Amino acid sequence: MTFLLAAVLSVSLAAVLSGLFSRSGAWARAIVIAGLGAGGAFGGSLAWTVLHGRKVPELAWAWPIPGAVFHLGVDSLSACFLLLVLIVGCCAGIYGEGYIAASRGHVPAVPARFFFLVLVAAMALLVGARNALLFMVAWETMALSAFGLVSCEHGRPEVRKAGLLYLLCAHVGSLCLLGLFALLGRNAGSLEFAAFATAPALPAAERAAVFLLALIGFGMKAGFMPLHVWLQEAHPAAPSHASAAMSGVMIEMGIYGLLRLLMILGPVSKAAALALVALGLITAVFGIMFAMAQRDLKRLLAYSSIENIGIILAGGGLGCYGLAVGSPALALLGFSGAILHTLNHGLFKSLLFLSAGAIYQAVGTRDIEAYGGLQKRMPWTCVLTAIGAAAICGLPPLNGFIGEWLIYSWLLRPDAGHGMLWTSLAAAALAAVGAFAVVAFTKGYGLTCLGQPRSEEARRAREPAWIMLGPMAFLAALCVGIGVFPGPALGVAFAAAGEVGRIEPALLCAGLDQWSRLLGVVGLMGAGVCALSALFWLLRRSLLARRRVACGPTWGCGFTAPTPRMQYTGSSYPAPLARVLAGLLGTREEVHPPLGYWPAKVAFESSTPDPALERWLPVLAARLVDWLSVPRRLQHGRLQLYLLYVSAFLVVILLWKL
Amino acid sequence: METLKLVASYLTIVLLVPPVMLGIINKTKAAVAGRKGPPVLQPLHDTIKLLGKGAVYSETTTWVFRLGPVVSLSAAIAAACLVPLAGAPLVSFNGDAILFAYLFALGRFVTVAAALDTGSSFEGMGASREVAFASLAEPALILAFASLAYRAGELSLARMFAPHGGPSAAASTLLALGSLFVVLLAENSRIPIDDPNTHLELTMIHEVMVLDHGGPDLAFILHGAGLKLVLMTSLLVRLILPEIPLLGAAGSLLIGLAAAAAAIGLVESSMARLRLVRVPQLLVAAICAAAFGLILTLR
């Protein structure tokens, strides 16, 4: 356990030192990389030990705060998330050094470094916390450092707005968590997680309250629909390496919290499990639908994070359902699907955010309509983007498919004796999500990297430095590696899933055996596709070697003067599907058609605002203001009356005590 | 030895059947129209001719454009390994149906990327329509798979699409079959959803995406598309056609494929392409049919 402490300390020390040595960029860069490297080495070796089945003694120090113990422990679930924090943290941190240097003062170096390292340290501490108070301290540190990152470039008004919104949402979530731990703590008489587990069962009403508070508190961080309102605003506002860490790991801490709580409190009811699945699928469908409609590349990615969180939640709900009906095999499958998808999402989403950052820096805007043709100017970035895009669509030789395949296998199991109709409909929803993801990411990748440049800036774009490409390449390699050899990742997910569902080791081993064999075949098929492609590529080359290969302009169907502006754009590309989904998306269109004999001006504008943020939240807020208008009369700003309140209160107390 | 024979018959089927099937479709259409039509083996000749040709690449394109045909053909061949073409599939496991669906999604992804790589408004249009319609076809496919998986007790294509002894009258099978047929037409760019014979009208989908390909690339694309058609049709054929005695599994499958090709030819000759705005309605109807079929299966 000292290793976890050492990891947290080395990263936080690096945070402080990088602030102190900010004058010299080279020193600060060395400190950041050394700190992250040391943290990665310590934490990685700890996770490795735990995941290999060895128990690590817990660490408990007295803390001079009532109810609190500085209690750290790492089990398979913690180790799994710790691994994710460290992999993404190290990659994004190293990339961040290149990003800050290349931004030429655009990204303020000191806060971007300091808050990022604090965020990583807080998340590493969070997964090890075994005391509610320590958990809350780590949770709040995480939330506040993320606020620091979101409002890094606070010169721009939209960034300030996003930061404020994030801060509000984070605190509503934290308040719910405080309530949750207060309820549990009162029941158990202690704030230790171990005490929660052994405490007498809560009464039904309180249990429901705990479930709801956990769902809001952790769901706010994870971004379940409709609690996601901050997500698509905050992630694009932060510097790209911070968005990668926020989207790839921080929101998944919400999932970690839910799983940890589930593990402590034991199975939920069948109805609650089904509600989780339904909520997950709704989140996934809406998330990806809105992703599809965005024209800001980082916003598209942020919405797709909501989608992936939805898939993860659905998988977790399936695991809960398995526990509720008393089938450990189903529970294992559901949880491992969710955890594997969490790991995968962390990898490909941070990869995509990093590449989006590189593209943003090269072109100077996040608007997809200004990109295009980057493949020729930034070949490596675009290859890595392509790998990330294919992985996030859940396509076979890559890691995204593995987790989704597990969840599908749960849903379409005919022998399980559950409501096959509902699970099949859920599988159909998942299929729609997968297909929408192809729309969103062929848009995100295709219109960005392929075709012709749509702006002068895109024409002049240049490849980023190796310090940015290296971490991206590492993440992409992991995506491919897990897709082709799913065994190790599956082992990690199964270990954590077994911990969550409290499944006995014999069953765990049998399940792991069975599924790793099946997934081994899936991986092999993926490798087969790669090998066949290589074969056909060589065949194609040898066929063309003896023939004339010419170059010409793109065939314009008889039209001889095609321009880049004739290409499909970010709004027209998803339009056929958006028309079908018009009722749900609520896309606003403003059309000024050509008028008159010699029409001079034609305009078309479309936008897809977030319904939760733009329509539901204002109504809710207005309602709230209405309700609170009565007590608000007490607060009117007249000092004399305030003094009267105070003296009246004192008199009442005095009389009461007499 | 047994395995070797299986692999050999697989290779023959994968290499030869797709062009022949396309040839039969074209011949049927010609016959209905009162023409003689090209020989049945014409698509095979075309493919061989294309393999021997050079190519013209657009200056806009990159390796993505060249990779598209290669990967989509490889994905189709990998999917072929899961389908019981020659009696038994090469690879079969519980859950391979999902892999089957996603291998075609992989093919679609690379084809769409290749189309967008040209920067042409036509190919962008095709790509945009392809992904939109696939988004509706995918749920229908999964729902139909679900009802078949429930009946078979396993999520593997070999078991789900085992012959059921005569045209099964069960309404659920018919509904699943109907929705799978619509998915087949949509995924393989056939009338009434798409017209495989037009290139330059503004209403087609798949063909316009491959407008800029030529030479070996086009050969790969044509073969891959034909293979996809063969795979999806052979699943349907296995579902309704019992094994004909004396011919064996592979033989009866070939007969069934020929009959299905003629049926597709008849459908294409007897109706026009739907208006594009109607296509989603047809696909949603397929989703509904599959869902009803599922309800009936579970009843």
Coordinates of C-alpha atoms in Angstrom, one line a residue, chain A residues 153-350:
Chain A
E153 CA -8.2 29.6 -20.7
H154 CA -10.6 31.8 -18.7
G155 CA -10.1 34.8 -21.0
R156 CA -12.9 33.5 -23.3
P157 CA -16.4 34.0 -22.0
E158 CA -17.7 30.6 -23.1
V159 CA -14.9 29.0 -21.1
R160 CA -16.0 30.9 -18.0
K161 CA -19.6 29.9 -18.5
A162 CA -18.6 26.2 -18.9
G163 CA -16.5 26.4 -15.8
L164 CA -19.3 27.8 -13.7
L165 CA -21.7 25.2 -15.0
Y166 CA -19.2 22.5 -14.2
L167 CA -18.6 23.8 -10.7
L168 CA -22.4 23.9 -10.0
C169 CA -23.0 20.4 -11.3
A170 CA -20.0 19.0 -9.5
H171 CA -21.3 20.5 -6.2
V172 CA -24.8 19.2 -6.6
G173 CA -23.2 15.8 -7.1
S174 CA -21.0 16.2 -4.1
L175 CA -23.9 17.3 -2.0
C176 CA -25.8 14.1 -2.9
L177 CA -22.7 12.1 -2.0
L178 CA -22.5 13.8 1.3
G179 CA -26.1 12.9 2.0
L180 CA -25.4 9.4 0.9
F181 CA -22.5 8.9 3.2
A182 CA -24.3 10.6 6.1
L183 CA -27.2 8.1 5.7
L184 CA -24.8 5.2 5.5
G185 CA -22.6 6.5 8.3
R186 CA -25.5 7.0 10.7
N187 CA -26.7 3.5 10.1
A188 CA -23.2 1.9 10.5
G189 CA -22.0 4.2 13.3
S190 CA -18.7 4.8 11.4
L191 CA -17.5 6.2 8.1
E192 CA -15.4 3.2 7.2
F193 CA -16.4 1.3 4.1
A194 CA -15.9 -2.0 5.9
A195 CA -18.4 -0.8 8.6
F196 CA -21.0 0.0 5.9
A197 CA -20.7 -3.5 4.6
T198 CA -21.2 -5.2 8.0
A199 CA -23.9 -2.7 9.2
P200 CA -27.5 -3.9 9.6
A201 CA -29.7 -3.5 6.5
L202 CA -31.2 -0.1 5.9
P203 CA -35.0 0.3 6.0
A204 CA -36.6 0.2 2.6
A205 CA -37.2 4.0 2.3
E206 CA -33.6 4.8 3.3
R207 CA -32.3 2.2 0.9
A208 CA -34.3 3.8 -1.9
A209 CA -32.9 7.2 -0.9
V210 CA -29.3 5.8 -0.9
F211 CA -29.9 4.3 -4.4
L212 CA -31.2 7.6 -5.7
L213 CA -28.5 9.7 -4.0
A214 CA -25.8 7.5 -5.4
L215 CA -27.4 7.6 -8.9
I216 CA -27.5 11.4 -8.9
G217 CA -24.2 11.9 -7.1
F218 CA -22.1 9.5 -9.1
G219 CA -24.3 9.9 -12.2
M220 CA -23.6 13.7 -12.3
K221 CA -19.9 13.0 -12.6
A222 CA -20.4 10.1 -15.1
G223 CA -22.8 12.1 -17.2
F224 CA -26.0 10.0 -17.3
M225 CA -28.8 11.6 -19.3
P226 CA -30.2 14.1 -18.2
L227 CA -27.4 14.9 -15.6
H228 CA -24.9 15.3 -18.4
V229 CA -25.5 19.0 -18.9
W230 CA -22.0 20.1 -17.9
L231 CA -20.2 17.5 -19.9
Q232 CA -20.4 18.7 -23.4
E233 CA -19.6 22.3 -22.3
A234 CA -16.7 21.5 -20.0
H235 CA -14.8 18.9 -22.0
P236 CA -14.3 21.1 -25.1
A237 CA -13.3 24.1 -22.9
A238 CA -10.4 22.4 -21.1
P239 CA -7.0 22.0 -22.8
S240 CA -6.9 18.8 -24.8
H241 CA -4.7 16.7 -22.6
A242 CA -7.1 17.6 -19.7
S243 CA -10.1 16.8 -21.8
A244 CA -8.6 13.4 -22.4
A245 CA -8.1 12.7 -18.7
M246 CA -11.5 14.0 -17.9
S247 CA -13.3 12.1 -20.6
G248 CA -11.2 9.0 -20.4
V249 CA -10.9 8.6 -16.7
M250 CA -12.6 11.2 -14.5
I251 CA -16.2 10.5 -15.6
E252 CA -15.5 6.9 -15.2
M253 CA -14.8 7.6 -11.5
G254 CA -18.6 7.9 -11.3
I255 CA -18.9 4.3 -12.5
Y256 CA -16.2 3.3 -10.1
G257 CA -18.2 4.9 -7.3
L258 CA -21.3 3.1 -8.2
L259 CA -19.5 -0.3 -8.5
R260 CA -17.8 0.3 -5.2
L261 CA -21.1 1.1 -3.5
L262 CA -22.7 -1.9 -5.0
M263 CA -19.9 -4.0 -3.7
I264 CA -20.3 -2.6 -0.2
L265 CA -24.0 -2.8 0.0
G266 CA -24.7 -6.0 -1.9
P267 CA -27.2 -6.7 -4.7
V268 CA -30.0 -4.2 -5.7
S269 CA -33.5 -5.3 -6.5
K270 CA -34.5 -6.6 -9.9
A271 CA -36.5 -3.4 -10.7
A272 CA -33.6 -1.2 -9.8
A273 CA -31.3 -3.2 -12.0
L274 CA -33.7 -2.9 -14.9
A275 CA -34.0 0.8 -14.3
L276 CA -30.2 1.0 -14.5
V277 CA -30.2 -0.8 -17.9
A278 CA -32.9 1.4 -19.2
L279 CA -31.2 4.6 -18.0
G280 CA -28.0 3.3 -19.6
L281 CA -29.5 2.7 -23.0
I282 CA -31.4 6.0 -23.0
T283 CA -28.1 7.7 -22.2
A284 CA -26.3 5.8 -24.9
V285 CA -28.9 6.5 -27.6
F286 CA -29.3 10.2 -26.9
G287 CA -25.6 10.7 -26.4
I288 CA -24.6 9.3 -29.7
M289 CA -27.5 11.0 -31.5
F290 CA -26.4 14.4 -30.3
A291 CA -22.7 13.5 -31.0
M292 CA -23.7 12.9 -34.6
A293 CA -25.2 16.3 -34.9
Q294 CA -22.3 18.4 -33.6
R295 CA -19.9 20.3 -35.7
D296 CA -17.4 21.1 -33.0
L297 CA -15.0 18.1 -33.0
K298 CA -14.4 18.1 -29.2
R299 CA -18.1 18.5 -28.5
L300 CA -18.8 15.5 -30.7
L301 CA -16.3 13.5 -28.6
A302 CA -17.8 14.7 -25.4
Y303 CA -21.3 13.6 -26.4
S304 CA -19.8 10.3 -27.5
S305 CA -18.4 9.9 -24.0
I306 CA -22.0 10.2 -22.7
E307 CA -22.9 7.4 -25.1
N308 CA -20.1 5.1 -23.9
I309 CA -21.0 5.8 -20.3
G310 CA -24.5 4.7 -21.2
I311 CA -23.2 1.4 -22.6
I312 CA -21.1 0.9 -19.5
L313 CA -24.1 1.7 -17.2
A314 CA -26.3 -0.8 -19.2
G315 CA -23.6 -3.4 -18.7
G316 CA -23.4 -2.7 -15.0
G317 CA -27.2 -2.9 -14.8
L318 CA -27.1 -6.3 -16.5
G319 CA -24.6 -7.4 -13.9
C320 CA -26.9 -6.2 -11.1
Y321 CA -29.8 -8.0 -12.7
G322 CA -27.7 -11.2 -12.7
L323 CA -27.1 -10.7 -9.0
A324 CA -30.7 -10.0 -8.3
V325 CA -31.9 -13.2 -10.0
G326 CA -29.2 -15.1 -8.3
S327 CA -27.2 -16.1 -11.3
P328 CA -23.5 -15.4 -10.7
A329 CA -22.5 -16.3 -14.2
L330 CA -24.8 -13.6 -15.7
A331 CA -23.6 -11.1 -13.1
L332 CA -20.0 -11.9 -14.0
L333 CA -20.7 -11.4 -17.7
G334 CA -22.5 -8.1 -17.2
F335 CA -20.0 -6.6 -14.9
S336 CA -17.0 -7.7 -16.9
G337 CA -18.6 -6.3 -20.0
A338 CA -19.1 -3.0 -18.2
I339 CA -15.5 -2.9 -16.8
L340 CA -13.9 -3.9 -20.0
H341 CA -15.8 -1.3 -21.9
T342 CA -14.7 1.2 -19.2
L343 CA -11.0 0.4 -19.8
N344 CA -11.5 0.4 -23.6
H345 CA -13.3 3.7 -23.5
G346 CA -10.6 5.2 -21.4
L347 CA -8.1 4.2 -24.0
F348 CA -9.8 5.2 -27.2
K349 CA -11.5 8.3 -25.9
S350 CA -8.3 9.8 -24.6

